[in-house]
Coordinates of C-alpha atoms in Angstrom, one line a residue:
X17 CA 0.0 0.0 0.0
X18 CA 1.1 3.2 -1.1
X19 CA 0.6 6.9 0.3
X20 CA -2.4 8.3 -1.5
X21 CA -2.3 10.6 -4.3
X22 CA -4.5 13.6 -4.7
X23 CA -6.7 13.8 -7.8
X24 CA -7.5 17.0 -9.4
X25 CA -10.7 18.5 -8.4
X26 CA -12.9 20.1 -11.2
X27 CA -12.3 24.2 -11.1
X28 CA -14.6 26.5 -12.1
X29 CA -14.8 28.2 -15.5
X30 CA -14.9 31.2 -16.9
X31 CA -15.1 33.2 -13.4
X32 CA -15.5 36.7 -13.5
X33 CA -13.1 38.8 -11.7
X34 CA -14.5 40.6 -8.7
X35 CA -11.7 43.4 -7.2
X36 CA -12.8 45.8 -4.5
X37 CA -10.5 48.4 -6.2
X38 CA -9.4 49.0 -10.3
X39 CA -6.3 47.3 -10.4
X40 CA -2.9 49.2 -10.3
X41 CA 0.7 48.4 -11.6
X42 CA 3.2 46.9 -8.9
X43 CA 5.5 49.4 -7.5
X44 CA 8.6 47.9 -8.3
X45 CA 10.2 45.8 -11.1
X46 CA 9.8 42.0 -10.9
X47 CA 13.2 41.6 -9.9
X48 CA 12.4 43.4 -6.6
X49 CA 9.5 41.1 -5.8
X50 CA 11.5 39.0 -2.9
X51 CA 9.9 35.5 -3.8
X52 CA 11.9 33.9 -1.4
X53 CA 13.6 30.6 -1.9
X54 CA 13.2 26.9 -2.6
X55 CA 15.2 25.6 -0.1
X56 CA 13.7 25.3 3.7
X57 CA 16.6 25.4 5.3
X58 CA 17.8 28.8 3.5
X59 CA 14.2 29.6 4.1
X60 CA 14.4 29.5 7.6
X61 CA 17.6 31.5 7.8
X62 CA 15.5 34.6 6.9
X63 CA 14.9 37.2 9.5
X64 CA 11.0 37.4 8.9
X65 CA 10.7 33.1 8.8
X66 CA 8.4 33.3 10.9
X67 CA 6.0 35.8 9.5
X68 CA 5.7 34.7 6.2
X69 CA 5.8 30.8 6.9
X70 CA 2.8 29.7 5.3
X71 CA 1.4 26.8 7.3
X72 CA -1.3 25.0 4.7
X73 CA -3.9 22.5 6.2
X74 CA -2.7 23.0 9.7
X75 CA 0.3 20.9 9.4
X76 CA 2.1 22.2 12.3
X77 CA -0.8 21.4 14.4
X78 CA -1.1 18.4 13.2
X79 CA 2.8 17.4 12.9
X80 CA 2.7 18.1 17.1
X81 CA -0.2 15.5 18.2
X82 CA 1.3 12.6 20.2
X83 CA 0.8 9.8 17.9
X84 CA 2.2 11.6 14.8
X85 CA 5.3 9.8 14.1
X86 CA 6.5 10.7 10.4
X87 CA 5.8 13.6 8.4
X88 CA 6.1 12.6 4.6
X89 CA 5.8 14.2 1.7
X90 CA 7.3 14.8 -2.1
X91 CA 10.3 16.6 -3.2
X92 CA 9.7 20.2 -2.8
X93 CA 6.2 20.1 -0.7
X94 CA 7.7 21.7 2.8
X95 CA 8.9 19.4 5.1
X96 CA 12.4 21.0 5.9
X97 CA 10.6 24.3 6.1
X98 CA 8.2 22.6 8.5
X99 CA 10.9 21.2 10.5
X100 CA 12.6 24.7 10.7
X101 CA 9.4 26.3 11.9
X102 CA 8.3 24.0 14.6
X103 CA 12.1 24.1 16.0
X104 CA 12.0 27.9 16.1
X105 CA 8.5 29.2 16.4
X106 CA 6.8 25.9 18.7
X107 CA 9.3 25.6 20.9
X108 CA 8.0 27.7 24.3
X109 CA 8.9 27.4 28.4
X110 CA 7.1 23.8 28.7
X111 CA 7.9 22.4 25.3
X112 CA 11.3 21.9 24.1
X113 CA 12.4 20.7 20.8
X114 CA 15.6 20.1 18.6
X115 CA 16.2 19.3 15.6
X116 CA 18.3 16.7 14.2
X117 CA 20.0 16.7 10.8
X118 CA 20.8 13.5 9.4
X119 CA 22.1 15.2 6.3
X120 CA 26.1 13.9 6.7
X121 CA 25.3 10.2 7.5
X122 CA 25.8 8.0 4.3
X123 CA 25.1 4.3 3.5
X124 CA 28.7 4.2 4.5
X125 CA 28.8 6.0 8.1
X126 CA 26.3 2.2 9.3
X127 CA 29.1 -0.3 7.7
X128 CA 31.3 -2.3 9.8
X129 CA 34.8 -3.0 7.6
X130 CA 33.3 -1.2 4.8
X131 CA 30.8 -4.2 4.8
X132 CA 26.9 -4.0 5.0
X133 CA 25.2 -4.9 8.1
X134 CA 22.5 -7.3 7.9
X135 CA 18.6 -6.3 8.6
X136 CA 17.8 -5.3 11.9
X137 CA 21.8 -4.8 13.2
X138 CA 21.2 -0.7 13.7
X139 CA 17.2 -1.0 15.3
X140 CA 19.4 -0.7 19.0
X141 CA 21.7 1.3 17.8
X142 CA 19.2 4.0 16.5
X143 CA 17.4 3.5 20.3
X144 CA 19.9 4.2 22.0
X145 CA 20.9 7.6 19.9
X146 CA 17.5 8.8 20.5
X147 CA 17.7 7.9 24.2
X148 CA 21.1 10.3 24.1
X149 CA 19.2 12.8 22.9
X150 CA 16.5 12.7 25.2
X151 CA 19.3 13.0 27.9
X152 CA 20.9 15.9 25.8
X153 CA 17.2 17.9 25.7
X154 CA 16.1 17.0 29.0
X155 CA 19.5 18.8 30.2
X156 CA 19.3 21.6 28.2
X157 CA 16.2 21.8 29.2
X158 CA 17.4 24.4 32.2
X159 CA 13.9 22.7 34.2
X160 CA 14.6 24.0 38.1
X161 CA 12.1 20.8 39.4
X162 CA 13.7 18.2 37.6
X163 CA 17.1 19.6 38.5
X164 CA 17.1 18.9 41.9
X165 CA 16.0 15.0 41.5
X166 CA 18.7 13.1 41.8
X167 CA 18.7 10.9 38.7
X168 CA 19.0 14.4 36.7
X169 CA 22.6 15.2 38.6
X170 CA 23.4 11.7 38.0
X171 CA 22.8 12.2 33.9
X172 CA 24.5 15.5 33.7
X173 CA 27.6 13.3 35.7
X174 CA 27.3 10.9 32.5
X175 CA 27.0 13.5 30.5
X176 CA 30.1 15.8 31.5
X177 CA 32.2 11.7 31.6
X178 CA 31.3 10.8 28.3
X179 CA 31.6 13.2 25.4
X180 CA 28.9 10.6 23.6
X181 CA 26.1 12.6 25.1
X182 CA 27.4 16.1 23.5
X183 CA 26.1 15.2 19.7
X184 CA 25.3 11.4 19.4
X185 CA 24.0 11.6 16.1
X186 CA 27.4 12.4 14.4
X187 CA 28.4 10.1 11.5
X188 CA 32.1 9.7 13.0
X189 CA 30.5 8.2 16.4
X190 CA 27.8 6.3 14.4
X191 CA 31.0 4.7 12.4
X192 CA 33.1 4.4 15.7
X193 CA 30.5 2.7 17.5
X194 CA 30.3 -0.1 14.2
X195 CA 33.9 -0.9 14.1
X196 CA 35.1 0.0 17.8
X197 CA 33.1 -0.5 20.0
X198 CA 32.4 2.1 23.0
X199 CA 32.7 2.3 26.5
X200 CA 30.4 4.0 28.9
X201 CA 30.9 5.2 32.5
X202 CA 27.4 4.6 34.5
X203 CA 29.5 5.7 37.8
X204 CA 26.4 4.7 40.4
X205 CA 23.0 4.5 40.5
X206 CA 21.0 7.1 43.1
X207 CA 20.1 4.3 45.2
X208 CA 23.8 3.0 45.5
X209 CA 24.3 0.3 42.8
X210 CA 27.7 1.0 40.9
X211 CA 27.3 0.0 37.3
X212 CA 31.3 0.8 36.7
X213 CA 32.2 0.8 33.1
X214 CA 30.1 -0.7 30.3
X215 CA 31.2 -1.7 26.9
X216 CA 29.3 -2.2 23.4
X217 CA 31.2 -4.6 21.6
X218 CA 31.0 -4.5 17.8
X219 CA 30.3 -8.2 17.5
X220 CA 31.2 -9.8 14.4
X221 CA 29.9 -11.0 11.5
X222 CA 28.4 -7.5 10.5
X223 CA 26.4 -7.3 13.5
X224 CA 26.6 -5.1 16.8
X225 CA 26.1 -7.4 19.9
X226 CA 22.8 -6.8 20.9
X227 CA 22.7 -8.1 24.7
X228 CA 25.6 -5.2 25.2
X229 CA 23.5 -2.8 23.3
X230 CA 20.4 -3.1 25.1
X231 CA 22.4 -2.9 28.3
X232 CA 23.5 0.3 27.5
X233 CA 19.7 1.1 26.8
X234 CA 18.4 -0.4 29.7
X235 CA 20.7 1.3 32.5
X236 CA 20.4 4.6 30.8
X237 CA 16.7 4.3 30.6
X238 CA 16.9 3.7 34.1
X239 CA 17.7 6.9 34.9
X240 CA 15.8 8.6 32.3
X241 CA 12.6 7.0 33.0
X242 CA 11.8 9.0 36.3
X243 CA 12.9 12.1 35.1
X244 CA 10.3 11.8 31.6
X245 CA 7.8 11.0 34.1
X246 CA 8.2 14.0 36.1
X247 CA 7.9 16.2 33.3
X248 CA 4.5 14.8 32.4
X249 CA 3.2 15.6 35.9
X250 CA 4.7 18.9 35.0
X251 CA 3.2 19.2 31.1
X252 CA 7.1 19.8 30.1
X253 CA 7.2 18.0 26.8
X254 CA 9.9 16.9 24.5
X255 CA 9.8 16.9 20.7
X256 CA 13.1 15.7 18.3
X257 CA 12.6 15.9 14.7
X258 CA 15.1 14.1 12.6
X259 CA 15.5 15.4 9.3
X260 CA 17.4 14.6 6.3
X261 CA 17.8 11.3 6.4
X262 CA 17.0 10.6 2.5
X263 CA 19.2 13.4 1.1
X264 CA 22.1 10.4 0.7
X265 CA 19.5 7.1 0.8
X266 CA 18.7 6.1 -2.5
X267 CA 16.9 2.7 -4.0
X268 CA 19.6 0.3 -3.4
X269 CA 19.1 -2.6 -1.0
X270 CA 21.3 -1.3 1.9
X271 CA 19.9 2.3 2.1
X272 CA 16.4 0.9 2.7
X273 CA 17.6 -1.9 5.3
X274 CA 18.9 1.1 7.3
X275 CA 15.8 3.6 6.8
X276 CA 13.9 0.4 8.0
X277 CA 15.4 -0.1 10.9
X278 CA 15.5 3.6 11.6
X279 CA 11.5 3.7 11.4
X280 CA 11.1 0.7 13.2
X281 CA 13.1 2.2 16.2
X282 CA 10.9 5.5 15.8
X283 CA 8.1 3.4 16.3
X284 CA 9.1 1.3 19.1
X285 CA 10.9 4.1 20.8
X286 CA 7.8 6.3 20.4
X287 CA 6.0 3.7 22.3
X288 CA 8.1 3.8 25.2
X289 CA 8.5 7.1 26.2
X290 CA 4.5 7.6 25.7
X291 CA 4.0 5.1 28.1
X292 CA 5.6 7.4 30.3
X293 CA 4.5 11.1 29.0
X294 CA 2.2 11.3 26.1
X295 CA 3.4 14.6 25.1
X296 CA 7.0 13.5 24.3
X297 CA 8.7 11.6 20.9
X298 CA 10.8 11.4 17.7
X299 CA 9.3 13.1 14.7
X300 CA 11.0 11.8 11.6
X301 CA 10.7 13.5 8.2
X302 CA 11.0 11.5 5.2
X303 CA 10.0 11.5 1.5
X304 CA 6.9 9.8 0.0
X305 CA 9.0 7.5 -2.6
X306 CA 11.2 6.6 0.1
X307 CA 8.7 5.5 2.6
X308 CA 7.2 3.3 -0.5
X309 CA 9.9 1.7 -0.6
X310 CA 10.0 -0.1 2.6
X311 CA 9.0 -3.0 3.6
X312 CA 8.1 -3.5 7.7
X313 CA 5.7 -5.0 9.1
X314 CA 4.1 -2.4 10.5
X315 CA 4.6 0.0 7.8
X316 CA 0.6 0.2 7.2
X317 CA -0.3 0.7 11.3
X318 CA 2.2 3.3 11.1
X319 CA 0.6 4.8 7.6
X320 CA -2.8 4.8 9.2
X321 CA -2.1 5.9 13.0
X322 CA 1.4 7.7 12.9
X323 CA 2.0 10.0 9.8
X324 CA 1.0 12.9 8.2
X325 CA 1.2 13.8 4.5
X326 CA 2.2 16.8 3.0
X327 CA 0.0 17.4 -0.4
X328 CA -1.2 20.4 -1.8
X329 CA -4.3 21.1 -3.4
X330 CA -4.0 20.3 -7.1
X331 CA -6.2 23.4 -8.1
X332 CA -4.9 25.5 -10.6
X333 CA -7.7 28.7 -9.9
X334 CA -7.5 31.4 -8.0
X335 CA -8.1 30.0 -4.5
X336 CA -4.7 27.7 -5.1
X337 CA -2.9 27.6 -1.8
X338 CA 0.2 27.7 -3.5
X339 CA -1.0 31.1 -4.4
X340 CA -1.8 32.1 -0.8
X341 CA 1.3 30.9 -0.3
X342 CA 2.9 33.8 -2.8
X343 CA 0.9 36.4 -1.6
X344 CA 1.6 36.2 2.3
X345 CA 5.8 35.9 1.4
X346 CA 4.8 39.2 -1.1
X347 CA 3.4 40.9 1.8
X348 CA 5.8 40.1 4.1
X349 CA 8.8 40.9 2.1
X350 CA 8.3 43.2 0.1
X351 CA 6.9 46.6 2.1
X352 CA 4.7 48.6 1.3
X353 CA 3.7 47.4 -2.4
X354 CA 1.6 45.1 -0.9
X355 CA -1.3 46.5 1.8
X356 CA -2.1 43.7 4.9
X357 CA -5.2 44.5 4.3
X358 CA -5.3 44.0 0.2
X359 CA -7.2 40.8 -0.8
X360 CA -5.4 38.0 -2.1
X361 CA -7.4 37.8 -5.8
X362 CA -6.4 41.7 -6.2
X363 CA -3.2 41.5 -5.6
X364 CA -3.0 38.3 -7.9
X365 CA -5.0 39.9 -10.4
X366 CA -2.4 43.1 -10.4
X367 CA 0.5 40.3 -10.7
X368 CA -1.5 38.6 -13.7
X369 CA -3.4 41.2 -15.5
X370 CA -3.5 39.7 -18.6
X371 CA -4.4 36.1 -20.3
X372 CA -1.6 33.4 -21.5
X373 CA -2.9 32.5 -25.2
X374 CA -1.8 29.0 -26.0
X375 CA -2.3 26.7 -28.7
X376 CA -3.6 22.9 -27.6
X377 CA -2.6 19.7 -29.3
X378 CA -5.4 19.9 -31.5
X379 CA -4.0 23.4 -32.9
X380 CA -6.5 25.3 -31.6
X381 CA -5.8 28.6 -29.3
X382 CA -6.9 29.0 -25.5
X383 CA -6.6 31.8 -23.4
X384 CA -6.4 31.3 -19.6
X385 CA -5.0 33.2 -16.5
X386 CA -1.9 33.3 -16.0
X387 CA -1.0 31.8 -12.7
X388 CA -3.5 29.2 -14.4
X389 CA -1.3 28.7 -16.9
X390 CA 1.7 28.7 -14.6
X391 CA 0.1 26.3 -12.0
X392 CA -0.8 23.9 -14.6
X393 CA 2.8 23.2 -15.4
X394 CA 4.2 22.6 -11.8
X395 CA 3.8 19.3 -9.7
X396 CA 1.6 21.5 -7.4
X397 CA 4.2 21.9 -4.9
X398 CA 6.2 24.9 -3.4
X399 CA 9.2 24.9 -5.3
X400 CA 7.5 24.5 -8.6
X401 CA 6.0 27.7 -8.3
X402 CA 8.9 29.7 -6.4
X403 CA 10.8 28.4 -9.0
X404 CA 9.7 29.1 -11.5
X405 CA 8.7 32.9 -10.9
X406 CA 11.9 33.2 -10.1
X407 CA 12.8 32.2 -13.8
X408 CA 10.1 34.6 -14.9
X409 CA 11.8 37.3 -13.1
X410 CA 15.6 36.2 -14.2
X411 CA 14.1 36.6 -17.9
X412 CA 12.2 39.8 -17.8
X413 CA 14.1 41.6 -14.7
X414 CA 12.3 44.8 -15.6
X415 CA 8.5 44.5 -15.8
X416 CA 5.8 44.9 -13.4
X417 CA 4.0 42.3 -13.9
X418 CA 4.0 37.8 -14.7
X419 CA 2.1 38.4 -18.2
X420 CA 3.4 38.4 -21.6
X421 CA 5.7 35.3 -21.2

């Protein structure tokens, strides 16, 4: 079973255009019109982010309920940009959340001797890099309640020991941990019990030993454990969104074993720590075709229950979201050319005055809108469109308006 596809809606024709006001050139030449950019991650660099995100269908709502494990979605439809929005704009004094780039591991950073691992070696491994960074957010977390408990000074002792704590997710641990091995110092329990040194042995055979791995798990999750449940008494919650893993997976047989095991430790870590506080989990972002791919078996209960999918409406009128989308970063960025208070179809219709005349395959001419014409030739997605307006303006720098093209 695949993720769903939208099908095109019927649109209605010939509309007459209703503006409140006689339409009025743009102030400025197209190459002034600050579009923004295609890329999330340069998005969210941008002072103003935050004011001109454009969150369609209530996905950042959405993307925070508890049982919301994977946000997927296309090429281009917004999930970096999500991911960038809910670490800097959600985040508030009882809800804390990081974000995790995955974008420097490789098919290469999870092999042992440059050889694969089989199925299933990396499902503990992944669980107990997600428990670091639970340790690493419930620290930074600055919380004076759970401070004083005594399992919290003990983590921040393991923390300052072992450097493992400071960024687990880094492809150079990942790789040490495969072919080295790692040691651990526990130092002692709150109620006494020294736990010494622990080590995860690499194993052999292309496999990490799991008994040592799941030791490491367990004692650490001893001391997390009370700590998680503290903070739900205290409605602190705890969000991590991993991001980027697909930028370096493609189809091949290894990338998917790894992405497989990474979403089955999503799930089953999910499950855990929801056990214990409802409001706390992984968020893992990841691309349609590469979910597809997969083959786990619980890859349809997680479809159902645990992910949200990021599709636009494949209108091509003028209530598009995409071109909402346009008209709020317009406003936003671009002063006073654009009133807060100007409707979105006038402003549209003062970007596209005039009609795109176009012959069909049967030779005969059409005339349409022309963020009709443009809309129709994008795979209804962000960047399409951001794209290629900016091409517009590239072309024709010094115009005031998308017609004549």
């Amino acid at each position: 079973m695949d993720l769903p596809v939208i099908r095109c809606r019927n649109e209605p024709r010939n509309r007459e255009r209703k503006t409140t006001q006689t339409p009025k050139d743009i102030p400025m030449h197209l190459s002034e019109l600050k579009i923004g950019f295609t890329d999330g991650e340069e998005e969210s660099r941008q002072p103003n982010f935050s004011q001109y995100y454009y969150d369609y269908n209530n996905y950042v709502e959405k993307s925070l309920e508890p049982q919301i494990y994977l946000v997927a979605g296309r090429r281009g439809t917004g999930k970096t940009a999500l991911s960038f929005y809910l670490e800097k704009e959600q985040k508030c004094y009882n809800h804390f959340i990081t974000r995790i780039s995955y974008k420097e591991l490789t098919p290469a950073s999870f092999r042992k001797n440059n050889q694969e691992l089989r199925t299933g070696s990396l499902y503990q491994l992944f669980r107990w890099l997600f428990l670091l960074e639970l340790s690493k957010i419930l620290l930074d977390s600055g919380n004076e309640i759970l401070g004083i408990l005594p399992e919290y000074k003990l983590l921040k002792d393991l923390s300052d020991k072992n450097y493992e704590f400071k960024n687990p997710h880094k492809a150079s641990l990942i790789s040490q941990i495969i072919n080295n091995g790692l040691k651990v110092k526990f130092g002692s329990l709150a109620a006494g019990t020294s736990l010494g040194e622990l080590e995860l042995n690499p194993g052999v055979k292309g496999q990490l030993t799991d008994q040592s791995v799941v030791l490491f798990y367990d004692n650490l999750f001893q001391i997390i454990k009370p700590l998680v449940a503290k903070a739900a008494e205290l409605d602190v919650k705890f969000t991590i969104l991993l991001d980027d893993i697909d930028d370096h997976m493609s189809s091949d047989e290894e990338s998917r074993r790894i992405l497989e095991d990474l979403i089955n430790a999503v799930y089953g870590f999910n499950g855990e720590i929801r056990n214990l506080h409802n409001g706390s989990k992984i968020l893992l972002f990841i691309r349609s075709d590469v979910f597809n791919r997969i083959t786990i078996a619980n890859k349809h209960k997680i479809l159902d229950d645990h992910t949200i999918i990021l599709q636009w409406d494949t209108r091509s009128d003028i209530n598009s979201p995409l071109l909402e989308l346009i008209v709020k970063r317009l406003k936003t960025n671009c002063g006073t050319a654009f009133r807060a208070n100007e409707k979105t179809e006038d402003i549209l219709y003062r970007l596209f005055p005039g009609k795109v005349t176009y012959k069909q395959t049967d030779g005969a001419q059409r005339s349409i809108d022309g963020y009709t014409f443009i809309l129709r030739r994008t795979h209804y997605r962000p960047r399409d469109i951001i794209r290629y307006l900016r091409f517009i303006q590239e072309k024709y720098p010094h115009i005031k308006e998308f017609s004549g093209f």
